């Protein structure tokens, strides 16, 4: 879509600094952008790129703009959010196929599909399932018996929602996600692992989005729960009975074991793992690859295996880098002390 | 289902301590349970909850019951197994759809489907495949050419079983599992990675259950094998030619490289990884996130990267926590020794 | 297939040492091989097996053959590649079903399917998609609107290719792979994570093969790219805007965050992770489980968390193993120095 910088500024709540008549039609990174692109500077670390970029206009904060002349800016308080708004204005979101229930889908006679839904070919909707208004369900999805979807959900291909699981409104699940498979519950007795019936479900609250191939176990009893507004990247695994709070961000390949509870606004880096039954406070940030084995109070930053406060981890990493040197120092010191001891013996007694 | 505590006790082989006429209908955790729930205490660590729980009855061991009065107990030698039995009695397992082959499934004319199977819509069963009696195959599963399923298998949606692979009896595969894709075998030559035909298969023995999204490579030649009674959680990856023993437990996101052999009753924690060609003894326990790079003899407990015996790992973690302090001590000691040396020089010779 | 060793030698470019009239029909490992099997020795570490193997013939290098008598060899400069050639000659590759578009597939009227393709039942090919000649697409695959496949691609069951994504020629995707789901891009503002439209795509170049369940995000703008000849094992996750170079090898469960660029011939071990925006040079080798947080220059070998050069990591692991001992030594040294200090005080002044 084509817009002048002035038009775009108005739509995204930014202020023009420079030539508002410049026409832009796309968004791009500072390094890739050309004259008809709008770019952004969200991290002052990349400020040097401002002098090199070919972008027609750049979204930035007032202070980052201060030093740069002869360029058209869109000044915003939160440049990254303003860039997001520009993406929405210039590019918009994916258009889904039109509403309608494909005759090549299987919809059980007892299932309910709300008005405005797009149920594509080869979708399977089981007995007693309920799909709210305007949901889009791509081919090869499976909605199990009694499962419930709210309004405006989007399920990309090959998603499985097990029996009795619940999705809120505006839930987006990318291809291959699995919601509500049986939890990993066995009682070992007489040399065998006896399966414990997993009779709970999984609940995914409003505005959750999950990347491809995420798996959320159903609870043994009660519900596994993914809180409102939380976002997962790809291949995230959530154990049975876990309760992930609201507005969490879980990066790819994170694993959360059974019965963990995370607070709100928790951020967990890629490939991190949380052991079972832990309680993680609000706003905690966990670094990529961390292995969390203790409860964590609110607001801290943690990393390492086992996870410790990030400041402690950094100290520890630095100390470990010094280790080989320390071994050498310790050896020299022992020799020095042995020498001193010998010399001391040779001195006359008091 | 409603039962008196006395009735339940009889069915699960427990002994009533207290009022056997109390009616229970569900299972629940000690903290969540109400008066019509039966709960359990399997870990003495949670014994304090016995005084607080609202559960109608609690399954526990004789010694854990000893101190607690005025409450109805179901005393069992193995409380966790007794709880499992109570789950089976009160809740039972998931009911699958009725037997029958959907006309919307694709079953190749040369494929065999045993009596009592439930083949749901959009299942694909290829040339020469054989499915044993009473199997349940959910929508969007693919059973490749010549693949063989034993009796009473359950394949949840979107499961893929490649050509020539074999499942035993009572194998349960949760949504998105893949059995028998090509192993990661290439010969690098002339600057390119040349694919090695993967002509073996994958064999999953009786009573194996896998969580969602697990992937088991076929062998280059011979068979990748998952031993009888072994259970996987979600997103577990098994390399080509690996032989996982009987009654193993593999937690989510475990990765086992090619040609590894594990013994029986091995337990592997979440996100742990085993390098290729290793031999792991019976009863070995491997901690979450461990990186195993050596053979491990039977019965030990291991953790860390690279994995070492757990006692050694704990010592090492404690020692590392002391490192910054040690650096300080070493510095002080060097100063002290330097001072001593100077003082010693100043002393008269012997 | 049956061949004499002499015939096989000619086809794979090896030289016979011993009895060329021996008939072989299969390939097998040294330990499993029988008299009608050809085996190989690619790693001198296993040379001792040469005296024990029952293989009819063994592929090996000239120097490995030197010591072993009374056995039939196929001498090759690159024994592993020669073994691969023998696998191709004796076993060949999987035969796919015959060409043809199944009437049970859904092919949108505007989609193009090239001659010689095998489009199996329950495949979905969306509006405007283009599939090149001789592609094989297994059941339950989804080819999104405007997606493009080159020639001779093979997509195993349950693969999803999102709208606008591009596969080159001879791309093989194993079951459950997902190409082009939305990247993990949100602008956090006013307490919510606002989705950034992901309007780029994912491009998978010629001769790429991916194991089961791999996930490749589409770029926010521009393209995520997997370079020609690169091979993934299973459950690999690639972030949005990443550019993986040519002829890389990524082992199972590797995670590469957004905007990373890897050079050519990079090898990444299982469960390793690369943080966002890094640049990895050509020929770099990254050990299993490594956590890479810095750019890496060409050709080095790295491992650990955070990743360091492998030589440094080995030193560091050895040093850490000495840590408990060092703590003890340090304690003793302090006592010794304290004793010396006391003794020194007792000596007469100079």
GROMACS .gro file of C-alpha atoms in nm, chain C residues 95-212:
model
  118
  795UNK     CA    1   1.017  -4.628  -0.450
  796UNK     CA    2   0.736  -4.375  -0.437
  797UNK     CA    3   0.382  -4.444  -0.561
  798UNK     CA    4   0.317  -4.391  -0.931
  799UNK     CA    5   0.253  -4.053  -1.084
  800UNK     CA    6  -0.098  -3.920  -1.094
  801UNK     CA    7  -0.321  -3.676  -0.912
  802UNK     CA    8  -0.557  -3.855  -0.673
  803UNK     CA    9  -0.922  -3.758  -0.709
  804UNK     CA   10  -0.926  -3.753  -0.329
  805UNK     CA   11  -0.671  -3.471  -0.325
  806UNK     CA   12  -0.784  -3.111  -0.328
  807UNK     CA   13  -0.615  -2.910  -0.602
  808UNK     CA   14  -0.744  -2.554  -0.639
  809UNK     CA   15  -0.842  -2.475  -0.998
  810UNK     CA   16  -0.582  -2.199  -1.015
  811UNK     CA   17  -0.299  -2.420  -0.885
  812UNK     CA   18  -0.052  -2.570  -1.132
  813UNK     CA   19   0.078  -2.924  -1.099
  814UNK     CA   20   0.363  -3.021  -1.332
  815UNK     CA   21   0.375  -3.340  -1.538
  816UNK     CA   22   0.487  -3.660  -1.368
  817UNK     CA   23   0.378  -3.553  -1.020
  818UNK     CA   24   0.233  -3.795  -0.767
  819UNK     CA   25  -0.029  -3.609  -0.566
  820UNK     CA   26  -0.170  -3.854  -0.316
  821UNK     CA   27  -0.513  -3.861  -0.152
  822UNK     CA   28  -0.595  -3.589   0.102
  823UNK     CA   29  -0.327  -3.354  -0.018
  824UNK     CA   30  -0.438  -2.990  -0.028
  825UNK     CA   31  -0.292  -2.756  -0.289
  826UNK     CA   32  -0.420  -2.402  -0.251
  827UNK     CA   33  -0.497  -2.116  -0.484
  828UNK     CA   34  -0.218  -2.013  -0.714
  829UNK     CA   35   0.032  -2.270  -0.586
  830UNK     CA   36   0.275  -2.415  -0.838
  831UNK     CA   37   0.424  -2.764  -0.813
  832UNK     CA   38   0.711  -2.850  -1.050
  833UNK     CA   39   0.757  -3.171  -1.246
  834UNK     CA   40   0.782  -3.511  -1.088
  835UNK     CA   41   0.714  -3.400  -0.731
  836UNK     CA   42   0.580  -3.660  -0.490
  837UNK     CA   43   0.340  -3.528  -0.228
  838UNK     CA   44   0.220  -3.768   0.036
  839UNK     CA   45  -0.119  -3.762   0.210
  840UNK     CA   46  -0.215  -3.478   0.443
  841UNK     CA   47   0.034  -3.230   0.305
  842UNK     CA   48  -0.075  -2.870   0.266
  843UNK     CA   49   0.069  -2.641  -0.002
  844UNK     CA   50  -0.045  -2.287   0.074
  845UNK     CA   51  -0.166  -2.012  -0.159
  846UNK     CA   52   0.102  -1.902  -0.403
  847UNK     CA   53   0.361  -2.146  -0.270
  848UNK     CA   54   0.609  -2.275  -0.527
  849UNK     CA   55   0.778  -2.616  -0.542
  850UNK     CA   56   1.057  -2.688  -0.788
  851UNK     CA   57   1.109  -3.021  -0.961
  852UNK     CA   58   1.152  -3.363  -0.802
  853UNK     CA   59   1.059  -3.255  -0.451
  854UNK     CA   60   0.935  -3.517  -0.206
  855UNK     CA   61   0.702  -3.413   0.076
  856UNK     CA   62   0.623  -3.691   0.321
  857UNK     CA   63   0.290  -3.695   0.509
  858UNK     CA   64   0.161  -3.404   0.714
  859UNK     CA   65   0.402  -3.144   0.575
  860UNK     CA   66   0.278  -2.784   0.573
  861UNK     CA   67   0.415  -2.523   0.332
  862UNK     CA   68   0.265  -2.183   0.409
  863UNK     CA   69   0.147  -1.926   0.158
  864UNK     CA   70   0.411  -1.776  -0.066
  865UNK     CA   71   0.696  -2.001   0.043
  866UNK     CA   72   0.937  -2.145  -0.211
  867UNK     CA   73   1.109  -2.483  -0.235
  868UNK     CA   74   1.385  -2.538  -0.493
  869UNK     CA   75   1.449  -2.860  -0.684
  870UNK     CA   76   1.498  -3.197  -0.518
  871UNK     CA   77   1.390  -3.071  -0.176
  872UNK     CA   78   1.289  -3.354   0.060
  873UNK     CA   79   1.081  -3.276   0.368
  874UNK     CA   80   1.003  -3.555   0.609
  875UNK     CA   81   0.674  -3.597   0.789
  876UNK     CA   82   0.543  -3.309   0.993
  877UNK     CA   83   0.781  -3.038   0.868
  878UNK     CA   84   0.641  -2.687   0.869
  879UNK     CA   85   0.780  -2.424   0.633
  880UNK     CA   86   0.688  -2.061   0.669
  881UNK     CA   87   0.476  -2.024   0.982
  882UNK     CA   88   0.474  -1.674   1.126
  883UNK     CA   89   0.793  -1.557   1.295
  884UNK     CA   90   0.796  -1.482   1.666
  885UNK     CA   91   0.750  -1.107   1.629
  886UNK     CA   92   0.557  -0.896   1.877
  887UNK     CA   93   0.580  -0.536   1.991
  888UNK     CA   94   0.506  -0.516   2.361
  889UNK     CA   95   0.306  -0.201   2.432
  890UNK     CA   96   0.054  -0.112   2.698
  891UNK     CA   97   0.093  -0.448   2.868
  892UNK     CA   98   0.018  -0.655   2.560
  893UNK     CA   99   0.224  -0.828   2.295
  894UNK     CA  100   0.101  -0.691   1.960
  895UNK     CA  101   0.157  -0.920   1.666
  896UNK     CA  102   0.376  -0.782   1.390
  897UNK     CA  103   0.251  -0.896   1.049
  898UNK     CA  104   0.495  -1.149   0.907
  899UNK     CA  105   0.484  -1.066   0.539
  900UNK     CA  106   0.810  -1.223   0.423
  901UNK     CA  107   0.841  -1.588   0.329
  902UNK     CA  108   1.072  -1.887   0.368
  903UNK     CA  109   1.287  -2.018   0.084
  904UNK     CA  110   1.435  -2.367   0.087
  905UNK     CA  111   1.697  -2.407  -0.182
  906UNK     CA  112   1.786  -2.704  -0.404
  907UNK     CA  113   1.882  -3.041  -0.255
  908UNK     CA  114   1.786  -2.955   0.101
  909UNK     CA  115   1.655  -3.243   0.312
  910UNK     CA  116   1.488  -3.204   0.649
  911UNK     CA  117   1.403  -3.474   0.904
  912UNK     CA  118   1.068  -3.504   1.076
   0.00000   0.00000   0.00000
